[in-house]
Each structure stands twice: as structure tokens, then as C-alpha cells.
PDB file of C-alpha atoms and ligand atoms in Angstrom:
ATOM      1  CA  MET A   1       0.019   0.102   0.156  1.00 52.00           C
ATOM      2  CA  THR A   2       1.271   3.630  -0.849  1.00 57.00           C
ATOM      3  CA  ASP A   3       1.509   5.821   1.676  1.00 69.00           C
ATOM      4  CA  LEU A   4      -0.881   8.653   1.226  1.00 73.00           C
ATOM      5  CA  PRO A   5       0.938  12.180   1.595  1.00 78.00           C
ATOM      6  CA  ARG A   6       1.121  13.771   4.975  1.00 85.00           C
ATOM      7  CA  ILE A   7      -1.730  16.651   5.526  1.00 93.00           C
ATOM      8  CA  PRO A   8       0.884  19.849   6.411  1.00 96.00           C
ATOM      9  CA  LEU A   9      -0.071  21.302   9.853  1.00 98.00           C
ATOM     10  CA  ALA A  10       1.416  24.694  11.610  1.00 98.00           C
ATOM     11  CA  GLY A  11       0.069  26.775  14.023  1.00 98.00           C
ATOM     12  CA  VAL A  12       1.036  29.452  16.353  1.00 98.00           C
ATOM     13  CA  ILE A  13       2.947  28.497  19.815  1.00 98.00           C
ATOM     14  CA  GLY A  14       2.454  31.133  22.780  1.00 97.00           C
ATOM     15  CA  HIS A  15       1.139  31.391  26.156  1.00 97.00           C
ATOM     16  CA  PRO A  16      -1.960  32.294  26.456  1.00 94.00           C
ATOM     17  CA  ILE A  17      -3.028  31.888  22.868  1.00 95.00           C
ATOM     18  CA  ALA A  18      -6.613  32.515  22.784  1.00 93.00           C
ATOM     19  CA  HIS A  19      -6.078  36.247  21.540  1.00 90.00           C
ATOM     20  CA  SER A  20      -3.987  35.143  18.414  1.00 94.00           C
ATOM     21  CA  LYS A  21      -5.596  36.130  15.171  1.00 95.00           C
ATOM     22  CA  SER A  22      -3.042  33.987  13.313  1.00 97.00           C
ATOM     23  CA  PRO A  23      -5.466  30.603  13.357  1.00 97.00           C
ATOM     24  CA  ALA A  24      -8.392  32.849  11.588  1.00 97.00           C
ATOM     25  CA  LEU A  25      -5.625  34.571   8.875  1.00 98.00           C
ATOM     26  CA  HIS A  26      -3.677  31.501   8.036  1.00 98.00           C
ATOM     27  CA  GLY A  27      -7.284  29.571   7.848  1.00 98.00           C
ATOM     28  CA  PHE A  28      -8.601  32.330   5.754  1.00 98.00           C
ATOM     29  CA  TRP A  29      -5.848  31.540   3.192  1.00 98.00           C
ATOM     30  CA  LEU A  30      -5.702  28.027   3.233  1.00 98.00           C
ATOM     31  CA  LYS A  31      -9.319  27.964   2.379  1.00 98.00           C
ATOM     32  CA  ARG A  32      -9.006  31.076  -0.189  1.00 98.00           C
ATOM     33  CA  LEU A  33      -5.901  28.791  -1.802  1.00 98.00           C
ATOM     34  CA  GLY A  34      -7.594  25.119  -1.863  1.00 97.00           C
ATOM     35  CA  ILE A  35      -4.830  23.658   0.262  1.00 97.00           C
ATOM     36  CA  LYS A  36      -5.380  20.636   2.412  1.00 96.00           C
ATOM     37  CA  GLY A  37      -3.718  21.839   5.650  1.00 97.00           C
ATOM     38  CA  HIS A  38      -4.159  22.961   8.953  1.00 98.00           C
ATOM     39  CA  TYR A  39      -2.887  26.026  10.999  1.00 98.00           C
ATOM     40  CA  ILE A  40      -3.698  25.503  14.903  1.00 98.00           C
ATOM     41  CA  PRO A  41      -3.382  27.568  18.221  1.00 98.00           C
ATOM     42  CA  LEU A  42      -0.782  25.873  20.463  1.00 98.00           C
ATOM     43  CA  ASP A  43      -1.018  26.702  24.303  1.00 98.00           C
ATOM     44  CA  ILE A  44       2.253  25.748  25.306  1.00 98.00           C
ATOM     45  CA  ALA A  45       2.595  25.775  29.103  1.00 97.00           C
ATOM     46  CA  PRO A  46       5.952  27.426  30.455  1.00 93.00           C
ATOM     47  CA  GLY A  47       8.879  24.259  30.951  1.00 96.00           C
ATOM     48  CA  ASP A  48       6.959  22.310  28.099  1.00 98.00           C
ATOM     49  CA  LEU A  49       8.552  24.378  25.223  1.00 98.00           C
ATOM     50  CA  ARG A  50      11.613  22.280  24.843  1.00 98.00           C
ATOM     51  CA  GLU A  51       9.822  18.882  24.514  1.00 98.00           C
ATOM     52  CA  ALA A  52       6.890  20.558  22.539  1.00 98.00           C
ATOM     53  CA  LEU A  53       9.583  21.444  19.753  1.00 98.00           C
ATOM     54  CA  HIS A  54      10.516  18.275  19.887  1.00 96.00           C
ATOM     55  CA  MET A  55       7.193  16.454  19.408  1.00 97.00           C
ATOM     56  CA  LEU A  56       5.526  18.677  16.714  1.00 97.00           C
ATOM     57  CA  PRO A  57       7.495  17.537  13.736  1.00 96.00           C
ATOM     58  CA  ARG A  58       6.743  14.042  14.626  1.00 94.00           C
ATOM     59  CA  LEU A  59       3.186  14.659  14.376  1.00 95.00           C
ATOM     60  CA  GLY A  60       3.225  16.304  11.106  1.00 95.00           C
ATOM     61  CA  PHE A  61       3.773  20.046  11.735  1.00 97.00           C
ATOM     62  CA  VAL A  62       5.934  21.848   9.316  1.00 97.00           C
ATOM     63  CA  GLY A  63       6.474  24.789  11.331  1.00 98.00           C
ATOM     64  CA  VAL A  64       4.994  27.330  13.894  1.00 98.00           C
ATOM     65  CA  ASN A  65       4.729  30.879  14.457  1.00 98.00           C
ATOM     66  CA  VAL A  66       5.788  32.033  17.646  1.00 97.00           C
ATOM     67  CA  THR A  67       4.289  34.611  20.102  1.00 96.00           C
ATOM     68  CA  ILE A  68       4.381  35.850  23.623  1.00 93.00           C
ATOM     69  CA  PRO A  69       6.210  35.071  25.782  1.00 95.00           C
ATOM     70  CA  TYR A  70       8.575  32.530  23.862  1.00 97.00           C
ATOM     71  CA  LYS A  71       9.985  34.813  20.956  1.00 96.00           C
ATOM     72  CA  GLU A  72      13.017  35.005  22.638  1.00 95.00           C
ATOM     73  CA  GLU A  73      13.593  31.717  23.951  1.00 97.00           C
ATOM     74  CA  VAL A  74      12.992  29.618  20.905  1.00 98.00           C
ATOM     75  CA  LEU A  75      16.634  31.337  19.569  1.00 98.00           C
ATOM     76  CA  LYS A  76      18.081  29.004  21.844  1.00 98.00           C
ATOM     77  CA  LEU A  77      16.413  25.660  20.713  1.00 98.00           C
ATOM     78  CA  ALA A  78      16.845  26.631  17.209  1.00 98.00           C
ATOM     79  CA  ASP A  79      19.299  24.781  15.095  1.00 98.00           C
ATOM     80  CA  VAL A  80      19.722  27.310  12.781  1.00 98.00           C
ATOM     81  CA  VAL A  81      18.884  31.118  13.385  1.00 98.00           C
ATOM     82  CA  THR A  82      19.211  33.823  10.593  1.00 98.00           C
ATOM     83  CA  ASP A  83      21.180  36.555  11.085  1.00 96.00           C
ATOM     84  CA  ARG A  84      17.828  38.975  11.398  1.00 96.00           C
ATOM     85  CA  ALA A  85      16.472  36.845  14.026  1.00 97.00           C
ATOM     86  CA  ALA A  86      19.603  36.912  15.804  1.00 97.00           C
ATOM     87  CA  LEU A  87      20.382  40.421  15.640  1.00 95.00           C
ATOM     88  CA  ILE A  88      16.631  40.944  16.595  1.00 95.00           C
ATOM     89  CA  GLY A  89      17.124  38.395  19.539  1.00 96.00           C
ATOM     90  CA  ALA A  90      13.609  37.021  19.088  1.00 96.00           C
ATOM     91  CA  ALA A  91      11.809  34.706  16.301  1.00 98.00           C
ATOM     92  CA  ASN A  92       8.551  34.755  15.023  1.00 98.00           C
ATOM     93  CA  THR A  93       8.430  31.928  12.607  1.00 98.00           C
ATOM     94  CA  LEU A  94      10.163  28.188  12.771  1.00 98.00           C
ATOM     95  CA  ILE A  95      10.651  26.016  10.046  1.00 98.00           C
ATOM     96  CA  PHE A  96      11.016  22.390  11.106  1.00 98.00           C
ATOM     97  CA  ARG A  97      13.020  20.899   8.067  1.00 96.00           C
ATOM     98  CA  LYS A  98      12.832  17.042   7.183  1.00 92.00           C
ATOM     99  CA  ASN A  99      16.119  16.427   8.454  1.00 92.00           C
ATOM    100  CA  GLY A 100      15.111  17.419  11.882  1.00 91.00           C
ATOM    101  CA  LYS A 101      16.696  20.602  12.113  1.00 97.00           C
ATOM    102  CA  ILE A 102      14.569  23.682  13.734  1.00 98.00           C
ATOM    103  CA  TYR A 103      15.187  26.617  11.760  1.00 98.00           C
ATOM    104  CA  ALA A 104      14.107  30.213  13.237  1.00 98.00           C
ATOM    105  CA  ASP A 105      13.484  33.640  11.458  1.00 98.00           C
ATOM    106  CA  ASN A 106      11.761  36.882  12.211  1.00 98.00           C
ATOM    107  CA  SER A 107       9.456  38.383   9.511  1.00 98.00           C
ATOM    108  CA  ASP A 108       8.262  41.195  11.867  1.00 98.00           C
ATOM    109  CA  GLY A 109      10.687  43.852  10.398  1.00 98.00           C
ATOM    110  CA  SER A 110      10.088  42.708   6.606  1.00 98.00           C
ATOM    111  CA  GLY A 111       6.068  42.711   7.324  1.00 98.00           C
ATOM    112  CA  PHE A 112       6.648  46.155   8.644  1.00 98.00           C
ATOM    113  CA  ILE A 113       8.340  47.374   5.813  1.00 98.00           C
ATOM    114  CA  ALA A 114       6.022  45.764   3.245  1.00 98.00           C
ATOM    115  CA  ASN A 115       2.994  47.081   4.804  1.00 98.00           C
ATOM    116  CA  LEU A 116       4.342  50.606   4.296  1.00 98.00           C
ATOM    117  CA  ARG A 117       5.402  50.115   1.047  1.00 98.00           C
ATOM    118  CA  GLN A 118       2.140  48.494   0.094  1.00 98.00           C
ATOM    119  CA  HIS A 119      -0.031  51.581   1.514  1.00 98.00           C
ATOM    120  CA  VAL A 120       2.497  54.213   0.428  1.00 98.00           C
ATOM    121  CA  PRO A 121       4.318  53.086  -2.366  1.00 98.00           C
ATOM    122  CA  THR A 122       6.000  56.623  -2.963  1.00 98.00           C
ATOM    123  CA  TRP A 123       7.701  56.177   0.304  1.00 98.00           C
ATOM    124  CA  ASN A 124      11.531  57.247   0.430  1.00 98.00           C
ATOM    125  CA  PRO A 125      13.077  55.895   3.691  1.00 98.00           C
ATOM    126  CA  ALA A 126      16.022  57.974   2.934  1.00 98.00           C
ATOM    127  CA  ALA A 127      13.840  61.140   2.808  1.00 97.00           C
ATOM    128  CA  GLY A 128      14.986  61.834   6.755  1.00 98.00           C
ATOM    129  CA  PRO A 129      15.384  60.569  10.409  1.00 98.00           C
ATOM    130  CA  ALA A 130      12.539  58.167  11.905  1.00 99.00           C
ATOM    131  CA  ALA A 131      11.329  58.576  15.298  1.00 99.00           C
ATOM    132  CA  VAL A 132      10.726  55.435  16.913  1.00 98.00           C
ATOM    133  CA  LEU A 133       8.351  55.124  20.172  1.00 98.00           C
ATOM    134  CA  GLY A 134       9.461  52.085  22.163  1.00 98.00           C
ATOM    135  CA  ALA A 135      12.605  49.764  22.549  1.00 97.00           C
ATOM    136  CA  GLY A 136      10.898  46.280  23.306  1.00 94.00           C
ATOM    137  CA  GLY A 137      11.084  43.240  20.618  1.00 93.00           C
ATOM    138  CA  ALA A 138       8.924  44.809  18.331  1.00 95.00           C
ATOM    139  CA  SER A 139      10.825  48.032  18.235  1.00 97.00           C
ATOM    140  CA  ARG A 140      14.006  45.853  17.774  1.00 97.00           C
ATOM    141  CA  ALA A 141      12.764  44.328  14.481  1.00 97.00           C
ATOM    142  CA  VAL A 142      11.522  47.948  13.250  1.00 98.00           C
ATOM    143  CA  ILE A 143      14.447  49.428  14.044  1.00 98.00           C
ATOM    144  CA  ALA A 144      16.822  46.855  12.303  1.00 97.00           C
ATOM    145  CA  ALA A 145      14.435  46.888   9.093  1.00 98.00           C
ATOM    146  CA  LEU A 146      14.209  50.793   8.803  1.00 98.00           C
ATOM    147  CA  ILE A 147      18.365  50.727   8.880  1.00 98.00           C
ATOM    148  CA  GLU A 148      18.342  47.951   6.157  1.00 96.00           C
ATOM    149  CA  VAL A 149      16.154  50.052   3.791  1.00 98.00           C
ATOM    150  CA  GLY A 150      18.195  52.848   4.291  1.00 98.00           C
ATOM    151  CA  VAL A 151      16.920  55.303   6.683  1.00 98.00           C
ATOM    152  CA  PRO A 152      19.781  57.716   7.681  1.00 98.00           C
ATOM    153  CA  GLU A 153      18.974  58.554  11.013  1.00 98.00           C
ATOM    154  CA  ILE A 154      16.717  56.689  13.965  1.00 98.00           C
ATOM    155  CA  ARG A 155      15.832  58.597  17.125  1.00 98.00           C
ATOM    156  CA  VAL A 156      14.448  56.081  19.846  1.00 98.00           C
ATOM    157  CA  GLY A 157      12.641  57.226  23.089  1.00 98.00           C
ATOM    158  CA  ASN A 158      11.264  54.836  25.689  1.00 98.00           C
ATOM    159  CA  ARG A 159      10.176  54.798  29.112  1.00 98.00           C
ATOM    160  CA  THR A 160      13.264  52.488  30.463  1.00 98.00           C
ATOM    161  CA  ARG A 161      16.113  54.358  29.118  1.00 98.00           C
ATOM    162  CA  LEU A 162      18.245  51.262  29.275  1.00 97.00           C
ATOM    163  CA  ARG A 163      16.707  49.364  26.888  1.00 97.00           C
ATOM    164  CA  ALA A 164      17.012  52.143  24.277  1.00 98.00           C
ATOM    165  CA  ASP A 165      20.529  52.219  25.215  1.00 98.00           C
ATOM    166  CA  ALA A 166      21.161  48.502  24.632  1.00 97.00           C
ATOM    167  CA  LEU A 167      19.379  49.162  20.823  1.00 97.00           C
ATOM    168  CA  ARG A 168      22.269  51.829  20.139  1.00 97.00           C
ATOM    169  CA  SER A 169      24.645  49.516  21.239  1.00 97.00           C
ATOM    170  CA  ASP A 170      23.527  46.693  19.263  1.00 96.00           C
ATOM    171  CA  PHE A 171      22.372  48.515  15.920  1.00 97.00           C
ATOM    172  CA  GLY A 172      25.237  51.430  16.067  1.00 97.00           C
ATOM    173  CA  ALA A 173      25.734  55.501  15.974  1.00 97.00           C
ATOM    174  CA  LYS A 174      22.437  55.501  13.332  1.00 98.00           C
ATOM    175  CA  VAL A 175      20.231  54.966  16.478  1.00 98.00           C
ATOM    176  CA  GLN A 176      19.985  58.057  19.064  1.00 98.00           C
ATOM    177  CA  VAL A 177      18.486  58.091  22.387  1.00 98.00           C
ATOM    178  CA  HIS A 178      16.301  60.298  23.511  1.00 98.00           C
ATOM    179  CA  GLU A 179      14.857  60.730  26.895  1.00 98.00           C
ATOM    180  CA  TRP A 180      11.179  59.219  27.081  1.00 98.00           C
ATOM    181  CA  VAL A 181       9.897  62.782  28.761  1.00 98.00           C
ATOM    182  CA  GLN A 182      11.410  64.342  25.410  1.00 97.00           C
ATOM    183  CA  ALA A 183       9.971  62.192  23.053  1.00 98.00           C
ATOM    184  CA  GLY A 184       7.644  64.851  21.506  1.00 98.00           C
ATOM    185  CA  ASN A 185      10.718  67.033  20.503  1.00 98.00           C
ATOM    186  CA  MET A 186      12.377  64.178  19.075  1.00 98.00           C
ATOM    187  CA  ILE A 187       9.673  64.062  16.464  1.00 98.00           C
ATOM    188  CA  GLU A 188      10.653  67.644  15.138  1.00 98.00           C
ATOM    189  CA  GLY A 189      12.385  67.367  11.402  1.00 98.00           C
ATOM    190  CA  CYS A 190      11.515  63.652  11.121  1.00 98.00           C
ATOM    191  CA  ALA A 191      10.269  62.048   7.935  1.00 98.00           C
ATOM    192  CA  MET A 192       8.624  59.793  10.013  1.00 98.00           C
ATOM    193  CA  LEU A 193       7.024  58.265  13.159  1.00 99.00           C
ATOM    194  CA  VAL A 194       6.412  54.870  14.448  1.00 98.00           C
ATOM    195  CA  ASN A 195       4.841  53.731  17.682  1.00 98.00           C
ATOM    196  CA  THR A 196       6.002  50.322  18.784  1.00 98.00           C
ATOM    197  CA  THR A 197       4.452  50.668  22.513  1.00 97.00           C
ATOM    198  CA  SER A 198       1.348  49.108  23.375  1.00 96.00           C
ATOM    199  CA  LEU A 199       0.208  52.353  24.620  1.00 97.00           C
ATOM    200  CA  GLY A 200      -2.832  53.272  23.005  1.00 97.00           C
ATOM    201  CA  MET A 201      -3.960  49.623  22.921  1.00 96.00           C
ATOM    202  CA  VAL A 202      -7.704  48.536  23.836  1.00 95.00           C
ATOM    203  CA  GLY A 203      -7.237  48.106  27.812  1.00 96.00           C
ATOM    204  CA  LYS A 204      -3.719  49.883  27.871  1.00 96.00           C
ATOM    205  CA  PRO A 205      -2.955  53.647  28.724  1.00 98.00           C
ATOM    206  CA  ASP A 206      -3.418  56.180  26.554  1.00 98.00           C
ATOM    207  CA  LEU A 207      -0.207  57.537  24.380  1.00 98.00           C
ATOM    208  CA  ARG A 208       0.707  60.875  25.890  1.00 97.00           C
ATOM    209  CA  VAL A 209       3.360  61.894  23.861  1.00 98.00           C
ATOM    210  CA  PRO A 210       2.704  65.429  22.796  1.00 98.00           C
ATOM    211  CA  LEU A 211       2.376  65.500  18.975  1.00 98.00           C
ATOM    212  CA  ASP A 212       2.660  69.186  18.090  1.00 98.00           C
ATOM    213  CA  ALA A 213       5.797  68.493  15.863  1.00 98.00           C
ATOM    214  CA  LEU A 214       3.345  66.517  13.366  1.00 98.00           C
ATOM    215  CA  ARG A 215       3.497  67.996  10.174  1.00 98.00           C
ATOM    216  CA  ARG A 216       1.886  67.831   6.730  1.00 98.00           C
ATOM    217  CA  GLY A 217       3.790  65.193   4.697  1.00 96.00           C
ATOM    218  CA  MET A 218       5.165  63.062   7.582  1.00 98.00           C
ATOM    219  CA  LEU A 219       4.431  59.168   7.401  1.00 98.00           C
ATOM    220  CA  VAL A 220       3.079  58.043  10.968  1.00 98.00           C
ATOM    221  CA  THR A 221       2.229  54.339  11.641  1.00 98.00           C
ATOM    222  CA  ASP A 222       1.284  52.608  14.521  1.00 98.00           C
ATOM    223  CA  LEU A 223       1.924  48.926  15.751  1.00 97.00           C
ATOM    224  CA  VAL A 224      -1.252  48.969  17.389  1.00 96.00           C
ATOM    225  CA  TYR A 225      -4.229  47.595  15.503  1.00 94.00           C
ATOM    226  CA  ALA A 226      -6.680  47.431  18.186  1.00 93.00           C
ATOM    227  CA  PRO A 227      -8.505  49.909  17.820  1.00 96.00           C
ATOM    228  CA  LEU A 228      -7.452  50.161  13.922  1.00 96.00           C
ATOM    229  CA  LYS A 229      -7.559  53.637  14.424  1.00 97.00           C
ATOM    230  CA  THR A 230      -5.561  54.670  17.237  1.00 98.00           C
ATOM    231  CA  GLN A 231      -5.495  58.220  18.906  1.00 98.00           C
ATOM    232  CA  LEU A 232      -2.101  58.824  17.197  1.00 98.00           C
ATOM    233  CA  LEU A 233      -3.435  57.995  13.940  1.00 98.00           C
ATOM    234  CA  ILE A 234      -6.542  60.261  14.577  1.00 98.00           C
ATOM    235  CA  GLU A 235      -4.215  63.122  15.716  1.00 98.00           C
ATOM    236  CA  ALA A 236      -1.358  62.496  12.696  1.00 98.00           C
ATOM    237  CA  GLU A 237      -4.248  62.757  10.109  1.00 98.00           C
ATOM    238  CA  ALA A 238      -5.731  65.916  11.091  1.00 98.00           C
ATOM    239  CA  ALA A 239      -1.777  67.216  11.033  1.00 98.00           C
ATOM    240  CA  GLY A 240      -2.026  66.425   7.301  1.00 98.00           C
ATOM    241  CA  CYS A 241       0.365  62.921   7.831  1.00 98.00           C
ATOM    242  CA  THR A 242      -0.122  60.086   5.445  1.00 98.00           C
ATOM    243  CA  VAL A 243      -0.946  57.215   8.395  1.00 98.00           C
ATOM    244  CA  VAL A 244      -0.821  53.312   7.812  1.00 98.00           C
ATOM    245  CA  ASP A 245      -2.276  51.255  10.709  1.00 98.00           C
ATOM    246  CA  GLY A 246      -0.819  48.147  12.167  1.00 96.00           C
ATOM    247  CA  LEU A 247      -3.240  45.656  10.914  1.00 97.00           C
ATOM    248  CA  GLY A 248      -1.026  45.422   7.618  1.00 97.00           C
ATOM    249  CA  MET A 249       2.049  44.271   9.545  1.00 97.00           C
ATOM    250  CA  LEU A 250       0.327  41.528  11.130  1.00 97.00           C
ATOM    251  CA  LEU A 251      -0.957  40.174   7.548  1.00 98.00           C
ATOM    252  CA  HIS A 252       2.424  40.475   6.112  1.00 98.00           C
ATOM    253  CA  GLN A 253       4.586  39.364   8.832  1.00 98.00           C
ATOM    254  CA  ALA A 254       2.486  36.062   8.340  1.00 98.00           C
ATOM    255  CA  ALA A 255       3.079  35.474   4.508  1.00 98.00           C
ATOM    256  CA  PRO A 256       6.438  34.188   4.776  1.00 98.00           C
ATOM    257  CA  GLY A 257       5.743  31.343   7.057  1.00 98.00           C
ATOM    258  CA  PHE A 258       2.556  30.331   5.187  1.00 98.00           C
ATOM    259  CA  GLU A 259       4.459  30.358   1.966  1.00 98.00           C
ATOM    260  CA  ARG A 260       7.534  28.152   3.448  1.00 97.00           C
ATOM    261  CA  TRP A 261       4.867  25.712   4.843  1.00 98.00           C
ATOM    262  CA  PHE A 262       2.187  25.386   2.612  1.00 97.00           C
ATOM    263  CA  GLY A 263       4.287  25.943  -0.441  1.00 97.00           C
ATOM    264  CA  GLN A 264       1.995  28.794  -2.020  1.00 97.00           C
ATOM    265  CA  ARG A 265       2.582  32.710  -1.607  1.00 97.00           C
ATOM    266  CA  PRO A 266      -0.456  34.375  -0.118  1.00 98.00           C
ATOM    267  CA  GLU A 267      -1.917  37.517  -1.139  1.00 98.00           C
ATOM    268  CA  VAL A 268      -2.395  40.357   1.413  1.00 98.00           C
ATOM    269  CA  ASP A 269      -5.268  42.084   0.094  1.00 98.00           C
ATOM    270  CA  ASP A 270      -8.608  44.127   1.108  1.00 97.00           C
ATOM    271  CA  ALA A 271     -10.250  40.663   1.507  1.00 97.00           C
ATOM    272  CA  THR A 272      -7.351  39.368   3.872  1.00 98.00           C
ATOM    273  CA  ARG A 273      -8.313  42.565   5.879  1.00 97.00           C
ATOM    274  CA  ASN A 274     -11.593  42.191   6.153  1.00 96.00           C
ATOM    275  CA  ALA A 275     -11.671  38.584   6.789  1.00 95.00           C
ATOM    276  CA  LEU A 276      -9.540  39.690  10.054  1.00 94.00           C
ATOM    277  CA  LEU A 277     -11.948  42.711  10.894  1.00 94.00           C
ATOM    278  CA  SER A 278     -14.807  40.927  10.675  1.00 91.00           C
ATOM    279  CA  LEU A 279     -13.749  38.629  13.593  1.00 84.00           C
TER     280      LEU A 279
HETATM  281  P1  ATR B 301       7.077  44.101  22.087  1.00 82.78           P
HETATM  282  O1  ATR B 301       7.518  42.608  21.604  1.00 82.78           O
HETATM  283  O2  ATR B 301       5.356  43.993  21.352  1.00 82.78           O
HETATM  284  O3  ATR B 301       7.645  45.122  21.841  1.00 82.78           O
HETATM  285  P2  ATR B 301       7.724  44.416  24.884  1.00 82.78           P
HETATM  286  O4  ATR B 301       8.843  44.232  24.603  1.00 82.78           O
HETATM  287  O5  ATR B 301       7.343  44.099  26.393  1.00 82.78           O
HETATM  288  O6  ATR B 301       6.785  44.205  23.727  1.00 82.78           O
HETATM  289  O7  ATR B 301       7.633  45.993  24.556  1.00 82.78           O
HETATM  290  C1  ATR B 301       6.723  46.989  24.950  1.00 82.78           C
HETATM  291  C2  ATR B 301       7.063  48.319  24.789  1.00 82.78           C
HETATM  292  O8  ATR B 301       5.788  49.084  25.407  1.00 82.78           O
HETATM  293  C3  ATR B 301       8.337  49.008  25.666  1.00 82.78           C
HETATM  294  O9  ATR B 301       8.850  50.029  24.801  1.00 82.78           O
HETATM  295  C4  ATR B 301       7.717  49.356  26.681  1.00 82.78           C
HETATM  296  O10 ATR B 301       8.636  50.424  27.497  1.00 82.78           O
HETATM  297  P3  ATR B 301       9.454  49.873  28.885  1.00 82.78           P
HETATM  298  O11 ATR B 301      10.721  49.234  27.870  1.00 82.78           O
HETATM  299  O12 ATR B 301       9.791  51.001  29.541  1.00 82.78           O
HETATM  300  O13 ATR B 301       8.288  48.662  29.344  1.00 82.78           O
HETATM  301  C5  ATR B 301       6.586  50.046  26.420  1.00 82.78           C
HETATM  302  N1  ATR B 301       5.056  50.293  27.305  1.00 82.78           N
HETATM  303  C6  ATR B 301       4.497  49.573  27.799  1.00 82.78           C
HETATM  304  N2  ATR B 301       3.736  50.167  28.839  1.00 82.78           N
HETATM  305  C7  ATR B 301       4.063  51.522  28.791  1.00 82.78           C
HETATM  306  C8  ATR B 301       3.694  52.597  29.591  1.00 82.78           C
HETATM  307  N3  ATR B 301       2.749  52.546  30.352  1.00 82.78           N
HETATM  308  N4  ATR B 301       4.438  53.664  29.420  1.00 82.78           N
HETATM  309  C9  ATR B 301       5.555  53.854  28.274  1.00 82.78           C
HETATM  310  N5  ATR B 301       5.926  52.909  27.632  1.00 82.78           N
HETATM  311  C10 ATR B 301       5.390  51.861  27.661  1.00 82.78           C
END
């Protein structure tokens, strides 16, 4: 009897995992492309990560996305870590190779850039400095990507100064650290502003950074996508800035993993956005 091909399985590992939009997103693409496969939320208890990564390939998994709190820890358990994941210090995409090796990558930065390019095709990264609010994991991915595409100077402000200082020592002199209380001032003269903090998200405190330095023509984007139109984006739009919401980054960071696991590049379009917005 010949073996039937195994139905590929992928998923997202984290703890907790119930809030993740990834299963709905990958499920939408699988259905749309008529691929026989499944994408499953996997709640892995702390302490079980190593064993879970050992077992998942044996159960038919071809890879997983990684979310909080395991994005850093998986780097230690992977056999191959891409340069960008190592630089960021976190992975969001794992591929389980046929030889048993685990390959770890980070597509947050490329997803961030792809979202900007999709919504603002005329965007010129070299146009001027970028102001980045926050110095957490998401900020590291954004800053690595901004440097890669040629942004000449990146001004970072973070509540915890030490984390911003670490960014400068990891990414070099293009990164300039500003005091959190001065974050409003650092926006002056910038071509773009990015919020990578959780401020402004549903259930979190408001972003209180003064925004009077925003000018017509600046590009402003928020990684927060719940709400979709954050107070930052509302104020930026009123000031004549070009604004891009954060939902597209979520969609674009998911596409490379999907392609590696299931063999087809999914399209990130309005139908995909709407499928997530209607959840
Ligand atoms: P992520 O992986 O999403 O970046 P993170 O690493 O926990 O998550 O980073 C969250 C970011 O939001 C950090 O820049 C954090 O500032 P600290 O480094 O000082 O913690 C920022 N942040 C969260 N709550 C904040 C608050 N109430 N005020 C200012 N910054 C806040």
C-alpha cells in the first residue's frame, strides 16, 4: 500500500494563545488557496517548550509561528538562526526541516516594511530621520528593518532608558537615544514616526507623547491595531500626515511562514484585511 501524503500542519505557539488572530488569518488563506492543511493555536505551558518543539515535527507539523512569551527563548532551541533573527534577538517563525533541524527566522521587520510599501508606494526611506517610540521586541525588529532599507537616522525614546541604550549598542550610531519625557521633541524634523509601544491599545494607557511637531507629509504608523485607528493616527491625520495602521504588518509578517510551510505565497489584500476585521 502506498503512503498517502501527510496533510501539513502549522500553528502558533504561545501562552496564552486564545487572543491570537493568526489561526483565522492562515485559515482564510488555506481555504482561499484550496490547500489541504491546518493551522492551529497551541497553548504551550511554561517549561514544556523544549519538549513541544521536539514532538511537533513528529506529529506532522511543518513549522509554527511564535508569540509571547517564547519569541526569545526559541532562539536557544533552534538549530539554525537567521542573521536578522539573531540581531533582533527574537524569532516569530520556525520551520521544521525534514532532517529534523529547526530553522528560526523573524519576519516582523520585513512585514513592517511591506505594509508601508503597500500603503505608501512613494515612501522614500532616505527622506529623513525616523522617530521610534518604544524599545521592546517589536521596536528592535522595526529598527533593524529601517536601517536595512536606508533610513539615515533613528531617534528612539523609551520609558526605560536602558532598553533604548541597548538598541544603540546593538544597532550602532544611526540610533540616537532620547529621554522618554522628550519624545515629543524628538519628532521635530523627522520624516516618519512609529509607535511600537503598547500605549493606545484597547485596555492599555493612552499614548501621552505631545504631537505638535507632526507636520504635513510625515509618515506616521502605529503597530497597535486594536483599535485600528488609534488616537495617534487620528491626530496625525488631522495634522496632514500620511497614516498607516498596524493591521497590515500582522498580515505581511504572516505571509513568509505560510509560503514556506504550505508552498504558496498568499496575497495580502482587502479581502484578507476584511476577513480579520470581521472577527
Ligand atoms: P513588544 O514585543 O510588543 O515590543 P515589549 O518588549 O514588552 O513588547 O515592549 C513593550 C514596549 O511598550 C516597551 O517599549 C515598553 O516600555 P518599557 O521598555 O519601558 O517597558 C512600552 N510600554 C509599555 N507600557 C508602557 C507605559 N505605560 N508607558 C510607557 N511605555 C510603555
